[in-house]
């Protein structure tokens, strides 16, 4: 617990930080604080700078709590310490005071609600350090909810909160718990502008694992590369599990990939669908991407029932399968075909494509793709699996394969690779005849339960209403 000395006009105050609270005292060692300020996302802080100098100097801050504003001054050293503590916990104002924008590097969107966020390069003023920032436009958040009831969510004291804004707050809540692992994207600061929310994150000079795998659509991965990628993924998910967090949308598009000095760097990103295991109920109970989602989520009926973080291990199993064989586990030309096979989760491990896998490799794959989550291998067990102790994952080297076997293997790689015909949620279309088909497809997996109340119906604080929706990478048909 740190303390900071501030002056508000002629009065002295001591601030102590205690996880998600600021404690304000008039005396340094008093037992009962004068004020306890909970650090919830709806609060905002405005840092005051001396802009007359070449390098801005911190002078103080204004703290907005509800409709109230509190202004304080302090020495720059104390302010910097406080800023470091608060920057992930509440939204800061005046993003442009601290960063300059360089260029856009990518974009994503929410499934079915056509809400787009963008990633851009930014640079910290005066320090020359580059970051990535994830930007959410407020107007698009609010437009989505036109005509819908605002959510009441107990974690935010039953405030009326816009549904997608709640998702944003939840993503912040998740990411600030995941700040100390090499395989998880790091969040540094959050800002709220007049029109935009900003998540400032570390930048990874590379591409997604999806793009990286496409480069291998004609050539198999090397044994050691597959092993390293899967081990890094499991280590990242193990860290999430230790923090009681499940990602729920693990797929190649949500994994950043790069190499430095021949060493693979891998980062799990996009925690928009993530949840704490003990959240009750989940904001998005039934969500994910068909072909990658765990069967217990895809088959969920009672949205008030829970599941565990082991759901992410199934998704890792799908990626493992793709890296090993070049094929998706659940092949299908239509959305519902893939989803049905994903739900049924019937996998024949006696097929020829598995013949060349070593016993340890095949065993780990089977245990990752176990339909029953109780029987599925967890992250700790997986990291201790013999597969990661053995040198080779295949029974024979490519030199030992006959020419006919090699030709057959190459043809299978070329014709059936997921990455020559990638599986995706169906494109949105303006064709009215196809709208119902697409809507049925989407509703068959990512469920939608809007709760609409009559104007004369009162809101009961004992209940929580949810609008269940998923987010994924939809591409638009021009």
Coordinates of C-alpha atoms in Angstrom, one line a residue:
X1 CA 0.0 0.0 0.0
X2 CA 1.6 3.3 -1.1
X3 CA 0.7 6.8 0.0
X4 CA 0.9 10.1 -1.7
X5 CA 0.8 13.6 -0.3
X6 CA -1.5 16.0 -2.1
X7 CA -2.5 19.6 -1.6
X8 CA -6.0 20.8 -2.4
X9 CA -5.6 24.5 -2.1
X10 CA -4.3 24.9 1.5
X11 CA -5.3 21.5 2.8
X12 CA -3.1 18.4 2.9
X13 CA -4.4 14.9 2.1
X14 CA -2.8 11.4 2.0
X15 CA -3.9 8.9 -0.6
X16 CA -3.4 5.2 -0.2
X17 CA -4.0 2.7 -3.0
X18 CA -5.6 -0.6 -2.1
X19 CA -6.2 -2.7 -5.2
X20 CA -9.5 -1.3 -6.5
X21 CA -9.9 1.5 -4.0
X22 CA -8.3 4.9 -3.2
X23 CA -8.3 5.9 0.5
X24 CA -8.2 9.6 1.4
X25 CA -6.8 10.6 4.8
X26 CA -6.1 13.9 6.5
X27 CA -3.5 12.3 8.6
X28 CA -0.9 9.7 7.4
X29 CA -1.7 6.9 9.9
X30 CA -5.3 7.3 10.7
X31 CA -7.2 4.0 10.9
X32 CA -10.5 5.1 9.4
X33 CA -10.2 7.0 6.1
X34 CA -12.1 10.2 5.5
X35 CA -13.2 8.9 2.1
X36 CA -13.1 5.6 0.2
X37 CA -13.2 5.9 -3.6
X38 CA -14.0 2.8 -5.5
X39 CA -12.1 2.6 -8.8
X40 CA -14.8 1.6 -11.2
X41 CA -14.7 2.3 -15.0
X42 CA -17.5 4.9 -14.8
X43 CA -15.2 7.2 -12.8
X44 CA -12.8 9.4 -14.8
X45 CA -9.5 11.1 -14.1
X46 CA -8.2 14.2 -15.9
X47 CA -4.5 14.9 -15.5
X48 CA -3.4 18.5 -15.5
X49 CA -0.1 19.3 -17.3
X50 CA 2.1 22.4 -17.6
X51 CA 2.2 22.6 -21.4
X52 CA 4.5 25.6 -21.5
X53 CA 7.6 23.4 -21.2
X54 CA 9.0 21.3 -24.0
X55 CA 8.2 18.2 -22.1
X56 CA 4.9 18.4 -20.3
X57 CA 5.0 18.4 -16.5
X58 CA 2.3 16.8 -14.4
X59 CA 0.8 19.3 -11.9
X60 CA -2.3 17.6 -10.6
X61 CA -5.5 15.9 -11.5
X62 CA -9.3 16.1 -11.3
X63 CA -11.1 13.0 -10.2
X64 CA -14.7 12.6 -11.4
X65 CA -16.8 10.3 -9.2
X66 CA -20.4 10.3 -10.5
X67 CA -21.4 13.9 -10.9
X68 CA -18.8 15.2 -8.5
X69 CA -15.3 16.5 -9.3
X70 CA -12.4 16.6 -6.9
X71 CA -9.2 18.5 -7.8
X72 CA -5.8 17.9 -6.3
X73 CA -2.2 19.1 -6.8
X74 CA 1.0 17.3 -5.9
X75 CA 4.7 16.8 -6.8
X76 CA 5.3 15.2 -10.1
X77 CA 7.0 12.1 -8.6
X78 CA 3.9 11.3 -6.6
X79 CA 1.6 12.0 -9.5
X80 CA 3.6 9.7 -11.8
X81 CA 3.3 6.9 -9.2
X82 CA -0.4 7.4 -8.8
X83 CA -0.9 7.6 -12.6
X84 CA 0.9 4.2 -12.9
X85 CA -1.5 2.7 -10.5
X86 CA -4.7 4.3 -11.9
X87 CA -4.0 4.0 -15.6
X88 CA -5.5 0.5 -16.0
X89 CA -8.2 0.9 -13.4
X90 CA -10.2 3.9 -14.5
X91 CA -10.6 5.8 -17.8
X92 CA -8.3 8.8 -18.2
X93 CA -9.2 11.9 -20.3
X94 CA -7.3 13.8 -23.0
X95 CA -5.7 10.9 -24.9
X96 CA -4.2 13.4 -27.4
X97 CA -2.2 15.0 -24.6
X98 CA -0.1 11.9 -24.2
X99 CA 0.0 10.1 -27.6
X100 CA 0.2 10.9 -31.3
X101 CA -1.3 8.6 -33.9
X102 CA 0.8 7.0 -36.6
X103 CA -1.3 4.7 -38.7
X104 CA -4.1 2.1 -38.6
X105 CA -2.9 -1.5 -38.5
X106 CA -6.1 -3.5 -38.4
X107 CA -9.7 -3.8 -37.4
X108 CA -12.3 -6.2 -35.9
X109 CA -16.0 -6.3 -35.2
X110 CA -18.7 -7.7 -33.0
X111 CA -20.7 -10.5 -34.6
X112 CA -24.2 -9.5 -35.8
X113 CA -24.1 -6.0 -34.4
X114 CA -21.8 -4.5 -37.0
X115 CA -19.8 -2.7 -34.3
X116 CA -16.2 -2.1 -35.5
X117 CA -13.1 -1.3 -33.5
X118 CA -9.8 -0.5 -35.0
X119 CA -6.1 -1.0 -34.0
X120 CA -3.7 1.8 -34.7
X121 CA 0.0 2.5 -34.1
X122 CA 0.6 5.3 -31.6
X123 CA 3.7 6.8 -30.0
X124 CA 4.1 8.1 -26.5
X125 CA 4.9 11.8 -26.6
X126 CA 8.4 12.7 -25.3
X127 CA 9.4 9.0 -24.8
X128 CA 9.4 7.8 -28.4
X129 CA 7.9 4.4 -27.3
X130 CA 5.4 2.8 -29.7
X131 CA 2.2 1.1 -28.7
X132 CA -1.0 -0.3 -30.3
X133 CA -4.3 1.2 -29.3
X134 CA -7.7 -0.5 -29.7
X135 CA -10.3 2.2 -30.4
X136 CA -14.1 1.8 -29.7
X137 CA -16.4 4.5 -31.2
X138 CA -19.0 5.5 -28.7
X139 CA -21.7 6.3 -31.2
X140 CA -21.6 2.8 -32.7
X141 CA -21.8 1.4 -29.2
X142 CA -24.9 3.4 -28.5
X143 CA -26.6 3.0 -31.9
X144 CA -26.6 -0.8 -31.3
X145 CA -28.8 -0.5 -28.3
X146 CA -31.5 1.8 -29.8
X147 CA -34.9 0.5 -28.6
X148 CA -33.4 -2.0 -26.1
X149 CA -33.5 -2.0 -22.3
X150 CA -30.3 -0.9 -20.7
X151 CA -28.5 -3.7 -18.7
X152 CA -28.6 -3.8 -15.0
X153 CA -25.5 -5.6 -13.8
X154 CA -24.8 -6.3 -10.2
X155 CA -21.0 -5.8 -10.5
X156 CA -21.6 -2.2 -11.3
X157 CA -24.1 -1.6 -8.5
X158 CA -27.2 -2.1 -10.7
X159 CA -26.5 1.0 -12.7
X160 CA -28.2 1.3 -16.1
X161 CA -25.4 0.4 -18.4
X162 CA -25.3 0.2 -22.2
X163 CA -24.9 -3.5 -23.2
X164 CA -21.8 -3.1 -25.3
X165 CA -20.3 -0.6 -22.8
X166 CA -20.7 -3.3 -20.2
X167 CA -18.8 -5.7 -22.5
X168 CA -16.1 -3.0 -22.7
X169 CA -15.9 -2.6 -19.0
X170 CA -15.7 -6.4 -18.6
X171 CA -12.8 -6.6 -21.1
X172 CA -11.0 -3.9 -19.0
X173 CA -11.7 -5.9 -15.8
X174 CA -10.2 -9.0 -17.4
X175 CA -7.2 -7.5 -18.9
X176 CA -6.0 -5.6 -15.9
X177 CA -5.8 -9.0 -14.1
X178 CA -3.5 -10.4 -16.9
X179 CA -0.5 -8.1 -16.8
X180 CA 2.4 -10.3 -16.1
X181 CA 2.8 -13.0 -18.7
X182 CA 4.8 -13.2 -21.9
X183 CA 2.1 -14.9 -23.9
X184 CA -0.8 -12.5 -23.0
X185 CA -1.1 -9.1 -24.6
X186 CA -0.3 -6.4 -22.0
X187 CA -2.7 -3.5 -21.3
X188 CA -1.0 -0.3 -20.2
X189 CA -3.6 2.5 -20.1
X190 CA -7.2 3.2 -20.8
X191 CA -8.7 6.6 -22.0
X192 CA -12.1 7.9 -22.6
X193 CA -12.5 10.8 -25.1
X194 CA -15.6 12.6 -26.2
X195 CA -16.3 10.1 -29.0
X196 CA -14.0 7.2 -28.4
X197 CA -12.7 4.7 -25.8
X198 CA -9.0 3.8 -26.1
X199 CA -7.1 0.7 -24.8
X200 CA -3.4 1.3 -25.0
X201 CA -1.5 -2.0 -25.4
X202 CA 1.9 -3.4 -26.2
X203 CA 2.7 -3.6 -29.9
X204 CA 3.8 -6.9 -31.5
X205 CA 5.7 -6.6 -34.8
X206 CA 4.3 -9.5 -36.6
X207 CA 1.1 -11.0 -37.8
X208 CA -1.7 -13.3 -36.6
X209 CA -1.2 -17.0 -36.3
X210 CA -3.9 -17.3 -38.9
X211 CA -1.9 -15.4 -41.5
X212 CA 1.2 -17.3 -40.4
X213 CA -0.5 -20.7 -40.9
X214 CA -1.6 -19.7 -44.4
X215 CA 2.0 -19.4 -45.4
X216 CA 2.3 -23.2 -44.6
X217 CA -0.8 -24.2 -46.6
X218 CA 1.5 -26.1 -49.0
X219 CA 4.2 -27.2 -46.6
X220 CA 3.8 -28.9 -43.2
X221 CA 5.1 -27.3 -40.0
X222 CA 8.3 -28.6 -38.5
X223 CA 8.0 -30.7 -35.5
X224 CA 9.7 -28.3 -33.1
X225 CA 7.6 -25.4 -34.3
X226 CA 4.3 -27.1 -33.6
X227 CA 5.5 -28.1 -30.2
X228 CA 6.7 -24.6 -29.3
X229 CA 3.5 -22.9 -30.6
X230 CA 1.3 -25.2 -28.6
X231 CA 3.4 -25.0 -25.5
X232 CA 3.3 -21.2 -25.5
X233 CA -0.4 -21.3 -26.0
X234 CA -1.0 -23.6 -23.1
X235 CA 1.3 -21.5 -20.9
X236 CA -0.8 -18.4 -21.7
X237 CA -4.1 -20.3 -21.0
X238 CA -2.6 -21.7 -17.8
X239 CA -1.9 -18.2 -16.6
X240 CA -5.5 -17.2 -17.4
X241 CA -6.7 -20.3 -15.5
X242 CA -4.6 -19.4 -12.5
X243 CA -6.4 -16.0 -12.5
X244 CA -9.8 -17.8 -12.8
X245 CA -10.3 -16.4 -16.3
X246 CA -11.5 -18.2 -19.5
X247 CA -10.9 -16.6 -22.9
X248 CA -13.7 -18.5 -24.8
X249 CA -12.6 -17.5 -28.3
X250 CA -9.2 -19.0 -28.8
X251 CA -8.5 -19.3 -32.5
X252 CA -5.6 -18.4 -34.9
X253 CA -7.0 -14.9 -35.6
X254 CA -6.8 -14.1 -31.9
X255 CA -3.1 -15.0 -31.5
X256 CA -0.4 -12.6 -32.5
X257 CA 2.7 -14.3 -33.9
X258 CA 6.3 -13.1 -34.6
X259 CA 9.8 -14.3 -34.6
X260 CA 12.9 -12.7 -33.1
X261 CA 16.3 -14.3 -33.4
X262 CA 14.6 -17.5 -34.6
X263 CA 12.6 -17.5 -31.4
X264 CA 8.8 -17.6 -31.6
X265 CA 6.9 -14.8 -29.9
X266 CA 3.2 -15.5 -29.3
X267 CA 0.5 -13.3 -27.7
X268 CA -3.1 -14.1 -26.9
X269 CA -5.3 -11.1 -27.7
X270 CA -9.0 -10.0 -27.8
X271 CA -10.5 -10.7 -24.5
X272 CA -13.9 -9.2 -25.5
X273 CA -15.6 -12.5 -24.9
X274 CA -13.6 -13.5 -21.8
X275 CA -15.1 -14.0 -18.4
X276 CA -14.2 -14.9 -14.9
X277 CA -15.2 -18.5 -14.2
X278 CA -17.2 -17.5 -11.1
X279 CA -19.2 -14.7 -12.8
X280 CA -22.9 -15.5 -12.2
X281 CA -24.3 -15.4 -14.8
X282 CA -21.9 -14.8 -17.6
X283 CA -22.5 -11.7 -19.8
X284 CA -22.2 -13.9 -22.9
X285 CA -23.1 -17.4 -21.8
X286 CA -23.0 -19.0 -25.2
X287 CA -20.3 -17.5 -27.4
X288 CA -17.3 -18.4 -29.5
X289 CA -16.4 -19.4 -33.0
X290 CA -17.9 -22.6 -34.6
X291 CA -15.2 -25.1 -35.3
X292 CA -13.1 -23.9 -32.3
X293 CA -15.6 -23.6 -29.5
X294 CA -15.8 -26.2 -26.7
X295 CA -18.8 -28.6 -27.0
X296 CA -20.0 -27.7 -23.5
X297 CA -20.5 -24.1 -24.7
X298 CA -21.9 -24.9 -28.1
X299 CA -24.4 -27.3 -26.5
X300 CA -25.3 -25.0 -23.6
X301 CA -29.1 -24.9 -22.9
X302 CA -29.4 -23.3 -19.4
X303 CA -27.6 -20.0 -19.8
X304 CA -27.5 -19.6 -16.0
X305 CA -25.3 -22.7 -15.7
X306 CA -21.6 -22.4 -15.8
X307 CA -18.5 -24.2 -17.2
X308 CA -14.8 -24.0 -16.5
X309 CA -11.7 -22.6 -18.0
X310 CA -10.9 -26.0 -19.5
X311 CA -13.1 -24.9 -22.4
X312 CA -10.0 -23.1 -23.8
X313 CA -8.0 -26.3 -23.9
X314 CA -10.4 -27.7 -26.4
X315 CA -9.8 -24.7 -28.7
X316 CA -6.1 -25.3 -28.3
X317 CA -6.7 -28.9 -29.4
X318 CA -8.3 -27.6 -32.6
X319 CA -5.3 -25.4 -33.4
X320 CA -3.0 -28.3 -32.5
X321 CA -4.9 -30.5 -35.0
X322 CA -4.6 -27.9 -37.7
X323 CA -0.9 -27.5 -37.2
X324 CA -0.3 -31.3 -37.3
X325 CA -2.6 -32.2 -40.2
X326 CA -3.4 -29.1 -42.1
X327 CA -7.1 -29.9 -41.7
X328 CA -9.9 -28.6 -39.6
X329 CA -11.5 -31.0 -37.1
X330 CA -15.0 -30.2 -38.1
X331 CA -15.2 -29.8 -41.9
X332 CA -18.3 -28.4 -43.6
X333 CA -19.4 -26.2 -46.4
X334 CA -22.1 -24.4 -44.4
X335 CA -22.2 -22.8 -41.0
X336 CA -24.7 -25.2 -39.6
X337 CA -22.7 -28.2 -40.8
X338 CA -19.6 -27.0 -38.9
X339 CA -21.6 -26.2 -35.9
X340 CA -23.5 -29.5 -35.7
X341 CA -20.2 -31.5 -36.0
X342 CA -18.7 -29.2 -33.4
X343 CA -21.6 -29.9 -31.0
X344 CA -21.6 -33.7 -31.7
X345 CA -17.8 -33.8 -31.4
X346 CA -17.4 -37.2 -33.0
X347 CA -13.7 -37.6 -34.0
X348 CA -12.4 -40.8 -35.6
X349 CA -8.7 -41.0 -34.6
X350 CA -8.3 -44.1 -36.7
X351 CA -8.3 -42.1 -39.9
X352 CA -5.2 -42.2 -42.1
X353 CA -4.2 -38.6 -41.3
X354 CA -3.3 -39.6 -37.7
X355 CA -1.2 -42.6 -38.7
X356 CA 2.1 -40.7 -38.8
X357 CA 1.7 -39.1 -35.4
X358 CA 3.7 -40.4 -32.5
X359 CA 1.9 -42.1 -29.6
X360 CA 2.6 -39.1 -27.3
X361 CA 1.5 -36.6 -29.9
X362 CA -1.8 -38.5 -30.7
X363 CA -2.5 -39.0 -27.0
X364 CA -2.2 -35.3 -26.2
X365 CA -4.4 -34.4 -29.2
X366 CA -7.1 -36.9 -28.1
X367 CA -7.1 -35.6 -24.5
X368 CA -7.3 -32.0 -25.7
X369 CA -10.3 -32.8 -28.0
X370 CA -12.1 -34.8 -25.3
X371 CA -15.8 -33.9 -25.6
X372 CA -16.4 -34.3 -21.8
X373 CA -14.8 -31.4 -20.0
X374 CA -14.3 -33.5 -16.9
X375 CA -12.2 -36.0 -18.9
X376 CA -10.3 -33.3 -20.8
X377 CA -6.7 -32.6 -20.0
X378 CA -6.1 -29.3 -18.1
X379 CA -3.3 -26.8 -18.7
X380 CA -1.1 -28.1 -15.8
X381 CA -1.4 -31.7 -16.9
X382 CA -0.8 -30.7 -20.6
X383 CA 2.4 -28.9 -19.8
X384 CA 3.7 -32.0 -18.0
X385 CA 2.6 -34.3 -20.8
X386 CA 5.3 -36.6 -22.3
X387 CA 4.8 -35.0 -25.7
X388 CA 6.7 -32.0 -24.6
X389 CA 9.5 -34.2 -23.3
X390 CA 10.0 -36.1 -26.6
X391 CA 12.0 -34.9 -29.5
X392 CA 9.7 -35.9 -32.4
X393 CA 6.0 -35.8 -32.7
X394 CA 5.8 -38.1 -35.8
X395 CA 6.7 -41.8 -36.1
X396 CA 8.9 -41.3 -39.0
X397 CA 10.8 -38.5 -40.6
X398 CA 9.9 -37.3 -44.1
X399 CA 12.9 -39.1 -45.5
X400 CA 11.4 -42.4 -44.3
X401 CA 8.1 -41.9 -46.1
X402 CA 7.8 -43.7 -49.5
X403 CA 7.3 -41.6 -52.6
X404 CA 3.7 -42.7 -52.9
X405 CA 2.9 -41.9 -49.3
X406 CA 4.6 -38.5 -49.6
X407 CA 2.6 -37.7 -52.8
X408 CA -0.6 -38.6 -51.0
X409 CA 0.4 -36.6 -48.0
X410 CA 1.1 -33.5 -50.1
X411 CA -2.1 -33.8 -52.0
X412 CA -4.1 -34.0 -48.8
X413 CA -2.3 -31.0 -47.5
X414 CA -3.0 -29.1 -50.6
X415 CA -6.6 -30.0 -51.1
X416 CA -8.0 -30.2 -47.6
X417 CA -6.0 -27.6 -45.7
X418 CA -8.2 -25.2 -43.6
X419 CA -6.2 -22.3 -44.8
X420 CA -6.9 -22.7 -48.5
X421 CA -10.6 -22.7 -47.8
X422 CA -10.9 -20.9 -44.4
X423 CA -13.9 -21.6 -42.2
X424 CA -15.7 -18.4 -41.3
X425 CA -19.1 -17.2 -40.1
X426 CA -21.2 -16.6 -43.3
X427 CA -20.8 -13.2 -44.9
X428 CA -23.4 -10.6 -44.2
X429 CA -25.4 -9.9 -47.4
X430 CA -28.0 -7.4 -48.7
X431 CA -29.9 -10.2 -50.4
X432 CA -33.2 -10.4 -48.6
X433 CA -33.7 -14.0 -49.6
X434 CA -30.6 -14.9 -47.6
X435 CA -31.2 -12.8 -44.5
X436 CA -33.3 -15.3 -42.7
X437 CA -30.9 -18.2 -43.5
X438 CA -27.9 -16.2 -42.1
X439 CA -29.9 -15.0 -39.1
X440 CA -30.9 -18.6 -38.3
X441 CA -27.3 -19.7 -38.6
X442 CA -26.1 -17.0 -36.3
X443 CA -28.9 -17.6 -33.8
X444 CA -28.2 -21.3 -33.8
X445 CA -24.9 -20.7 -32.0
X446 CA -24.5 -17.2 -30.7
X447 CA -27.8 -16.8 -29.0
X448 CA -29.7 -13.6 -28.7
X449 CA -32.0 -12.9 -25.8
X450 CA -33.1 -9.3 -25.7
X451 CA -35.1 -8.3 -22.7
X452 CA -37.6 -5.6 -23.5
X453 CA -39.7 -4.0 -20.8
X454 CA -42.9 -2.1 -21.1
X455 CA -42.6 1.6 -20.1
X456 CA -44.7 1.1 -17.0
X457 CA -42.8 -2.0 -15.9
X458 CA -40.4 -1.3 -13.0
X459 CA -36.9 -2.6 -12.8
X460 CA -36.2 -4.9 -10.0
X461 CA -32.7 -4.5 -8.5
X462 CA -32.8 -8.2 -7.5
X463 CA -32.7 -9.3 -11.1
X464 CA -30.1 -8.8 -13.8
X465 CA -31.1 -8.6 -17.5
X466 CA -28.7 -9.6 -20.3
X467 CA -28.5 -9.3 -24.0
X468 CA -26.4 -12.3 -25.1
X469 CA -24.3 -11.7 -28.1
X470 CA -20.9 -12.8 -29.4
X471 CA -18.1 -11.1 -31.2
X472 CA -16.1 -12.6 -34.1
X473 CA -14.4 -11.7 -37.4
X474 CA -17.2 -11.2 -39.9
X475 CA -16.2 -10.0 -43.3
X476 CA -18.7 -8.0 -45.3
X477 CA -19.9 -9.0 -48.8
X478 CA -19.5 -5.9 -51.0

